[in-house]
C-alpha positions in Angstrom: 15.6 59.2 334.3 16.7 56.7 331.7 19.3 54.1 332.8 20.9 52.4 329.8 23.6 49.7 329.5 26.4 50.9 327.4 26.2 47.9 325.1 22.5 48.7 324.3 22.9 52.5 324.2 25.6 52.2 321.4 23.1 50.6 319.1 20.3 53.1 319.6 19.8 55.5 316.8 17.2 57.9 318.3 18.5 60.6 320.7 15.6 61.7 322.9 15.6 64.3 325.6 15.6 63.2 329.3 16.1 64.7 332.7 19.0 62.4 333.4 20.9 59.7 331.4 22.8 56.9 333.1 25.0 54.8 331.0 26.2 51.7 332.9 28.9 49.1 332.3 31.2 50.9 329.8 33.9 48.3 330.7 31.7 45.5 329.3 31.6 47.3 325.9 35.4 47.6 325.9 35.8 43.9 326.2 33.9 43.5 322.9 35.2 46.6 321.1 38.1 48.6 322.6 37.1 51.6 320.4 33.5 51.7 321.4 33.6 54.2 324.4 34.3 57.4 322.4 31.3 57.0 320.1 29.1 56.4 323.2 30.4 59.6 324.7 29.6 61.5 321.5 26.1 60.0 321.3 25.4 60.8 324.9 26.5 64.5 324.4 23.8 64.7 321.6 21.1 63.7 324.1 19.3 66.7 325.6 20.0 65.7 329.2 21.1 68.1 332.0 22.8 65.2 333.8 24.8 62.4 332.2 26.4 59.7 334.2 28.9 57.2 332.9 29.6 54.1 335.0 32.7 52.0 334.4 35.5 50.1 336.1 38.4 52.5 336.7 40.7 50.6 334.4 38.6 51.7 331.4 38.6 55.4 332.2 41.7 57.5 332.1 42.7 61.1 331.7 42.3 60.9 328.0 38.6 59.9 328.4 38.1 62.8 330.8 39.6 65.3 328.2 37.4 63.8 325.4 34.3 64.1 327.6 35.1 67.7 328.3 35.4 68.4 324.6 32.1 66.8 323.8 30.1 68.3 326.7 31.9 71.6 327.0 32.5 71.3 330.7 34.8 69.5 333.1 33.3 66.1 334.1 33.3 65.3 337.8 35.0 62.0 338.6 33.4 60.0 341.4 34.7 56.7 342.9 32.4 54.2 344.6 33.7 52.9 347.9 33.0 49.3 349.0 30.6 48.9 351.9 32.3 49.0 355.3 31.5 46.3 357.9 28.7 48.3 359.4 27.0 48.8 356.0 27.5 45.1 355.1 25.8 44.2 358.4 22.8 46.4 357.5 22.5 44.8 354.1 22.9 41.3 355.4 20.3 41.7 358.1 17.8 43.3 355.8 18.1 40.4 353.4 18.4 37.6 356.1 16.9 39.0 359.3 17.1 35.7 361.2 20.8 35.0 360.4 24.0 35.8 362.4 26.2 38.2 360.5 29.3 37.6 362.5 29.1 33.8 361.9 28.7 34.5 358.2 31.7 36.8 358.1 33.8 34.2 359.9 32.9 31.6 357.3 33.7 34.0 354.4 37.1 34.9 356.0 38.0 31.2 356.1 37.9 31.2 352.3 39.5 34.6 351.9 36.2 36.1 350.7 36.0 38.8 353.2 37.6 41.4 350.9 34.7 40.8 348.4 31.9 41.4 350.9 32.1 45.2 350.4 30.5 44.6 347.0 26.8 44.3 347.7 26.1 41.7 345.0 28.9 39.4 346.2 27.7 39.7 349.8 24.1 38.7 348.7 25.5 35.8 346.6 27.8 34.4 349.3 25.0 34.8 351.9 22.7 32.8 349.7 25.3 30.1 349.4 26.0 30.2 353.1 22.3 29.4 353.9 21.9 26.9 351.1 25.0 25.0 352.3 23.9 24.7 355.9 25.8 27.7 357.1 29.2 26.0 356.4 31.5 26.6 353.4 33.5 23.6 352.1 35.2 25.1 349.0 34.8 28.1 346.7 33.5 25.7 344.1 30.8 24.5 346.4 30.0 28.1 347.5 29.0 29.0 343.9 27.1 25.7 343.5 25.0 26.4 346.6 24.5 30.0 345.5 23.3 29.0 342.1 20.9 26.4 343.6 19.4 29.1 345.9 19.2 31.6 343.1 17.4 29.1 341.0 14.4 29.1 343.4 11.3 31.1 342.5 11.3 34.8 343.0 9.3 35.7 346.1 7.4 38.3 344.1 6.5 36.1 341.2 3.1 34.2 341.1 3.3 30.6 342.1 3.2 28.3 339.1 1.7 24.8 338.9 3.8 22.2 337.4 7.0 24.2 337.9 10.1 22.4 336.7 12.6 20.9 339.2 15.4 23.2 340.3 18.0 20.9 338.7 16.3 21.3 335.3 16.1 25.1 335.7 19.8 25.3 336.6 20.7 23.1 333.6 18.9 25.3 331.1 20.2 28.4 332.8 23.8 27.1 332.3 23.2 26.6 328.6 21.7 30.0 328.1 24.5 31.7 330.1 27.1 29.9 328.0 25.5 31.1 324.7 25.1 34.6 326.0 28.8 34.8 327.0 30.2 33.2 323.8 28.0 35.4 321.6 29.0 38.6 323.4 25.5 39.7 324.1 24.1 41.1 327.4 21.0 39.0 327.9 17.8 37.6 326.6 14.6 39.2 325.3 11.0 37.9 325.5 10.3 39.5 322.1 11.9 38.5 318.7 13.5 41.8 317.6 15.9 41.3 314.6 17.3 44.8 315.2 18.3 44.2 318.8 21.9 43.2 318.7 22.4 43.1 322.4 19.5 41.0 323.7 18.8 37.7 321.9 15.3 36.2 321.6 15.4 33.5 324.4 13.7 30.8 322.3 16.4 31.1 319.7 19.1 30.1 322.3 17.9 26.6 323.0 15.5 23.9 321.9 14.3 23.4 325.5 10.6 23.6 326.4 9.2 27.1 326.5 7.7 26.6 329.9 11.1 25.6 331.3 12.6 28.8 329.9 9.8 30.9 331.5 10.5 29.1 334.8 14.2 30.0 334.4 13.4 33.7 334.0 11.2 33.7 337.1 14.3 32.9 339.3 17.0 35.1 340.7 19.4 33.8 338.1 18.3 36.7 335.9 17.4 40.3 336.7 15.2 42.7 334.8 17.2 45.0 332.4 16.5 48.6 331.7 13.3 47.9 329.7 10.4 45.5 330.0 10.9 42.1 328.4 14.7 42.2 328.7 16.6 40.0 331.2 20.3 39.8 332.0 22.4 37.6 334.3 22.1 38.6 338.0 25.9 38.9 338.1 28.6 38.1 335.5 30.5 35.8 337.8 27.3 33.7 338.2 27.0 33.5 334.4 30.7 32.5 334.1 30.4 29.7 336.7 27.2 28.3 335.2 28.5 28.6 331.6 31.7 26.8 332.6 29.7 23.9 334.1 27.7 23.5 330.9 30.7 23.6 328.6 32.9 21.3 330.7 30.0 18.8 331.0 29.7 18.7 327.2 33.5 18.4 326.7 33.7 15.5 329.1 30.9 13.7 327.3 32.7 11.4 324.8 29.5 11.3 322.6 29.4 15.1 322.3 31.2 16.7 319.3 32.3 19.7 321.4 36.0 19.4 322.4 38.2 21.8 324.3 40.1 22.5 321.1 36.9 23.5 319.2 35.7 25.6 322.1 39.1 27.5 322.4 38.9 28.3 318.7 35.9 30.5 319.6 36.9 31.6 323.1 40.6 32.2 322.3 41.0 32.8 318.5 44.7 32.8 317.5 45.6 31.5 321.0 44.6 34.7 322.8 41.5 34.5 325.0 38.9 37.1 324.5 39.0 39.6 327.4 35.3 39.1 328.2 35.8 35.4 328.5 38.8 35.3 330.9 36.5 34.5 333.8 34.8 31.7 331.9 38.2 30.2 331.2 39.2 30.3 334.8 36.1 28.5 335.9 36.5 25.9 333.2 40.0 25.1 334.6 38.5 24.8 338.1 35.7 22.5 337.0 37.2 20.6 334.2 39.3 17.5 333.7 43.1 17.6 333.9 43.1 17.9 330.1 40.8 20.9 330.2 42.9 22.4 333.0 46.2 22.0 331.0 44.6 23.6 327.9 43.2 26.6 329.8 46.5 27.2 331.7 48.5 27.2 328.5 46.2 29.7 326.9 46.1 32.2 329.8 47.6 31.1 333.1 46.8 34.4 334.8 43.1 34.2 333.9 43.0 30.7 335.5 44.6 32.0 338.6 42.5 35.2 338.9 39.2 33.6 338.2 37.3 30.5 339.4 38.8 28.3 342.0 42.4 27.2 341.2 42.6 25.3 344.5 40.4 22.6 342.9 42.9 21.7 340.2 45.1 18.6 340.4 48.6 19.0 341.7 50.2 18.6 338.3 48.0 21.5 337.0 48.9 23.7 340.0 52.6 23.2 339.3 52.1 23.8 335.6 50.2 27.0 336.5 53.2 28.4 338.5 55.6 27.4 335.7 53.5 29.1 333.0 53.1 32.2 335.2 56.9 32.4 335.4 57.3 32.2 331.7 54.5 34.7 331.1 56.1 37.2 333.6 59.5 36.9 331.8 57.9 37.8 328.5 55.5 40.4 329.8 56.3 41.9 333.3 53.0 43.7 333.1 50.9 40.7 332.5 48.5 41.7 335.3 47.5 44.8 333.4 44.8 46.7 335.4 44.3 43.8 337.8 47.2 44.8 340.2 44.8 46.1 342.8 42.7 42.9 342.9 42.5 40.5 345.8 41.9 36.8 344.8 40.6 34.0 346.8 43.0 31.0 346.4 42.4 29.3 349.7 43.8 25.8 349.5 45.9 26.4 346.4 49.2 26.3 348.2 50.1 23.0 349.9 53.3 21.6 351.2 54.1 19.8 347.9 54.3 23.2 346.1 56.5 24.9 348.6 59.7 24.4 346.6 58.1 26.0 343.5 56.8 28.9 345.6 60.3 29.4 347.2 61.9 29.6 343.7 59.4 32.3 342.9 60.3 34.4 345.9 64.1 34.1 346.0 66.8 32.9 343.6 68.8 34.0 340.6 65.9 33.6 338.1 63.6 35.8 340.2 60.9 37.7 338.3 59.8 40.7 340.6 56.2 40.9 339.2 55.6 37.2 339.8 57.2 37.4 343.3 54.8 40.2 344.3 51.8 38.2 343.0 52.9 35.2 345.0 53.2 37.3 348.1 49.7 38.5 347.7 48.4 35.0 347.2 50.2 33.8 350.3 48.2 36.1 352.5 46.0 33.9 354.8 47.7 30.7 353.6 49.3 28.2 356.0 52.2 28.0 353.5 53.4 31.3 354.7 54.5 29.7 358.1 56.9 27.4 356.2 58.4 30.3 354.2 59.3 32.5 357.1 63.1 32.4 356.5 62.6 33.5 352.9 60.1 36.2 353.9 62.4 37.6 356.6 65.3 37.7 354.1 63.2 39.8 351.8 62.0 42.0 354.6 65.5 42.8 355.8 67.0 43.3 352.3 67.4 47.0 351.9 68.1 46.5 348.2 64.7 44.8 347.7 62.0 47.1 346.2 60.0 48.9 348.9 56.7 47.7 347.6 57.8 44.1 347.9 59.1 44.6 351.4 55.7 46.2 352.4 53.9 43.1 351.1 56.2 40.8 353.0 55.7 42.9 356.2 51.9 42.7 356.0 52.2 39.0 355.3 54.4 38.4 358.4 52.1 40.5 360.6 49.4 38.0 360.0 51.4 35.2 361.7 50.4 35.2 365.3 53.3 33.1 366.5 56.0 35.0 364.6 58.8 37.0 366.5 57.7 40.4 365.3 60.0 42.2 367.8 63.1 40.6 366.3 61.9 41.9 362.8 61.2 45.3 364.3 64.6 45.7 366.0 66.4 44.5 362.8 64.6 47.1 360.7 65.4 49.9 363.1 69.0 48.8 363.1 69.1 49.0 359.3 68.0 52.6 359.7 67.2 53.5 356.0 63.9 55.2 355.3 62.2 52.2 353.9 63.2 50.0 356.8 62.0 52.7 359.3 58.7 53.0 357.5 58.2 49.2 357.9 59.2 49.4 361.6 56.8 52.2 362.1 54.0 50.1 360.7 54.8 47.4 363.2 54.7 50.0 366.1 50.9 49.4 366.9 52.0 46.0 368.3 53.4 48.1 371.2 49.8 48.2 372.5 49.5 44.5 373.0 52.9 44.1 374.7 54.9 42.7 371.7 57.2 45.7 371.7 58.6 47.6 374.7 59.1 51.3 375.5 62.8 51.1 374.7 61.9 49.7 371.2 59.7 52.7 370.5 62.5 55.0 371.8 64.9 53.4 369.4 62.5 53.9 366.4 61.9 57.6 367.2 65.6 58.3 367.7 66.6 56.6 364.5 63.8 58.4 362.7 65.1 61.7 364.0 68.4 61.2 362.2 66.8 61.6 358.8 66.5 65.4 358.8 67.9 66.9 355.5 65.9 69.8 354.2 64.9 68.0 351.0 63.3 65.1 352.9 59.9 66.8 352.8 59.8 66.1 349.0 60.9 62.5 349.4 58.0 60.0 349.1 59.7 57.5 351.3 60.3 60.1 354.0 56.7 61.3 353.9 55.4 57.8 354.1 57.7 56.9 357.0 56.6 60.0 358.9 53.0 59.2 358.3 53.3 55.9 360.2 55.4 57.5 362.9 52.7 60.1 363.4 50.0 57.4 363.5 51.9 55.6 366.2 52.4 58.7 368.3 48.7 59.4 368.0 47.9 56.0 369.7 50.1 56.6 372.8 48.7 57.0 376.3 49.8 59.9 378.6 52.3 57.9 380.6 54.1 56.6 377.5 54.1 60.0 375.9 55.7 61.6 379.0 58.3 58.9 379.3 59.3 59.2 375.6 59.5 63.0 375.9 61.8 62.7 378.9 64.1 60.2 377.2 64.3 62.0 373.8 65.1 65.4 375.3 67.5 64.2 377.9 71.0 65.5 377.0 69.7 66.4 373.5 72.1 68.9 371.9 73.5 69.9 368.5 76.1 67.5 367.1 76.6 69.0 363.7 79.0 71.7 364.8 76.8 74.6 363.7 78.0 78.0 364.8 74.5 79.0 366.0 71.0 77.6 366.3 69.9 79.2 363.0 72.3 77.0 361.0 71.8 73.7 363.0 70.4 70.9 360.8 70.9 67.8 363.1 68.1 68.7 365.5 65.3 69.6 363.0 63.9 66.2 362.4 64.0 64.9 366.0 62.5 68.3 367.0 59.6 67.7 364.7 59.1 64.2 366.3 59.3 65.7 369.8 56.8 68.4 368.7 54.3 65.7 367.7 54.8 64.1 371.1 54.1 67.5 372.7 50.9 67.7 370.6 49.9 64.2 372.0 50.8 65.4 375.6 48.6 68.5 375.4 45.8 66.5 373.8 45.8 64.0 376.7 46.9 66.1 379.8 44.2 68.0 381.5 44.5 70.7 384.3 47.7 72.4 385.4 51.0 71.8 383.6 54.5 72.0 385.1 56.4 74.9 383.5 59.8 73.4 384.3 58.8 70.1 382.7 57.5 71.8 379.5 60.7 73.9 379.3 62.9 70.9 379.7 61.1 69.3 376.7 61.1 72.4 374.5 64.5 74.0 375.4 66.7 71.8 373.2 64.4 71.9 370.1 65.4 73.6 366.9 63.1 74.0 363.9 63.7 75.1 360.4 60.5 77.2 360.4 57.5 78.0 362.6 55.2 75.2 363.6 51.7 75.2 362.0 49.1 77.1 363.9 46.9 74.0 364.0 49.5 72.2 366.2 47.9 71.2 369.5 50.9 72.2 371.5 51.4 75.5 369.8 47.7 76.4 370.3 47.8 75.3 374.0 50.9 77.4 374.8 49.6 80.4 372.9 46.3 80.4 374.8 47.8 79.8 378.3 49.5 83.1 379.2 50.3 82.0 382.7 52.1 78.8 381.6 53.9 80.5 378.7 55.2 83.4 380.8 56.4 81.1 383.6 58.4 79.2 381.0 59.9 82.5 379.7 61.1 83.4 383.2 62.7 79.9 383.5 64.3 80.4 380.1 66.0 83.7 381.0 66.8 82.8 384.6 70.4 81.5 385.0 71.8 82.8 381.7 75.4 83.6 382.4 76.1 86.4 379.9 74.4 89.1 377.9 75.1 87.0 374.7 73.3 84.1 376.3 70.3 86.3 377.1 70.3 87.6 373.6 70.5 84.2 372.0 67.6 83.0 374.2 65.6 86.1 373.2 66.2 85.2 369.6 65.1 81.6 370.2 61.8 82.8 371.7 61.3 85.4 369.0 62.3 83.7 365.7 61.4 80.5 363.9 63.9 78.1 365.2 62.3 77.8 368.6 58.9 76.2 369.5 56.2 78.5 368.0 54.0 78.2 371.1 56.6 80.0 373.1 57.1 83.0 370.9 57.1 86.3 372.8 54.0 88.4 372.6 53.7 92.1 373.7 52.1 91.0 376.9 55.1 88.7 377.5 57.5 91.6 377.3 55.5 93.4 379.9 55.4 90.3 382.1 59.2 90.0 381.9 59.7 93.6 382.8 57.4 93.4 385.8 59.1 90.2 386.9 62.4 92.0 386.8 61.1 94.8 389.0 59.9 92.2 391.5 63.3 90.6 391.6 65.0 93.8 392.4 63.2 93.8 395.8 64.8 90.5 396.7 68.3 91.8 395.5 68.6 89.1 392.7 70.2 91.6 390.4 71.6 89.1 387.8 68.2 87.4 387.3 66.5 90.8 387.1 69.0 92.0 384.5 68.4 88.8 382.4 64.7 89.5 382.4 65.2 93.1 381.4 67.5 92.2 378.6 65.0 89.5 377.6 62.2 92.0 377.3 64.4 94.3 375.1 65.8 96.8 377.5 69.6 97.3 378.1 69.6 99.4 381.3 70.9 97.6 384.4 68.8 97.2 387.5 69.5 99.5 390.5 
């Protein structure tokens, strides 16, 4: 197996055969050369390898790349997505690295700074855990988290031989910061122990600085660097570490009045023509977090979104924070898609919003000059922030505005659900009262609060009844309807038996057709509510054990009307199909008491065709059971009931 970084593979001229070829970090190449991926794919196809794996961020791989890879390799590539570690996997990794530490306490500290979402990435977990231990198991700021992490990483590798006269950690960190800065600004991947003029991706480490060679060797023996794909090559342990360290080095030089490096000169390299190089946006963000107000202002004006999305914007002075929000507004007006492929990202901006900025945030959420893309970004940033409690009126206004985009209302809903002292029931009832599909979807997402007593049974009944009013035949192709039904189904699946029975009783009580249909086949008003009741029946049969009351089951199923047969995988359908005794008892109840031959015929059609509950469809054995029941009734002289059963089983002759 030959793992290769994409940046190095693109410069190799010899194509050798191998059992498997892994090309990593395609996205890093794109930052330097947007047209570099296609030649890499072509070169990889020329290597005699049965298995070729390309690794990249999803933003740099689209359907066009997939088609091109198919043309080059002659077969359809398999697309695989890596999932972040779940909490159990995070715990295993944490305890393997730090067996004497408390994982729960670490997660609690990470959550305080909104870093929990990043713990699913193994390298981030290891980085933050190192900072957690270095900082005395207490985080104070995101800036300090990275400072502590770097200090811990700058210690000697456990597997490296102990060196006499090893340089102090502060000196090692300083030279590491300088090397990281030059690696990033030059666009290379790392450093090499050998001087190879043809290697365009790994620079000879002695050429990067005039520092003592022993100090450079000490630096490479720390966890700041990791071994690359070949001996003698080293690259940063993680890009964000390199960005933070490089920013510290550059800001320190800019703030030094005796140094010729100024922010203007640096930006001429990092942001030629006023546009920051893509691979340096993280560096720019950290410079704003670590630099003086002058540096902060310059970085914000170059790329406000890079400053927000990287580094620690909470460390900036108030004037810079306000400037950042104003610049973001202007940027979003010019380019509504300024977030590009970053719309899925979660940032950590704990401490960014304070009371002094509330008015600016409020203008970004509501008002005549509203920019939707900026509003959605602010809503994401408010998650976990104390500022959200001050903006409740504005947030409620967005939640209950049926003209507001559904995606925005969903963000608001999830933000409000984080507020423990908020009146969630009032929001729920208002959403149900609005009654549109988007509002009902939001109400259904609130339904799990029923478990903790925030909502009452009657509230759930209102939600299901209102949901049952959306039953047009084309709703199954409506994304909003499908999404709303998903959350209703999820709520039903969480009910206990008593609540399920109560809701079934209430929903089916006096349920009848209100659309004026001439017969059950053409009724449309009952179809949606019947599907909801059918899901409650599934929940009932999943929970209820032992004998079932035929009269109760018939009371629930009698008024239902479906547009087609229920799926065979339905729990209630399967239960009724398998229980002949229960099903046939229900059939007898269904035909008993019918007043005319037409009524009997209509009931027979309901139990034989698709508009009734599929679990009650008549089988051959059911016809025999009806006939035998009719014969038994003749002995007790109940001729009307006997005749109904005979007609129900398909015979027209009257009883003697």
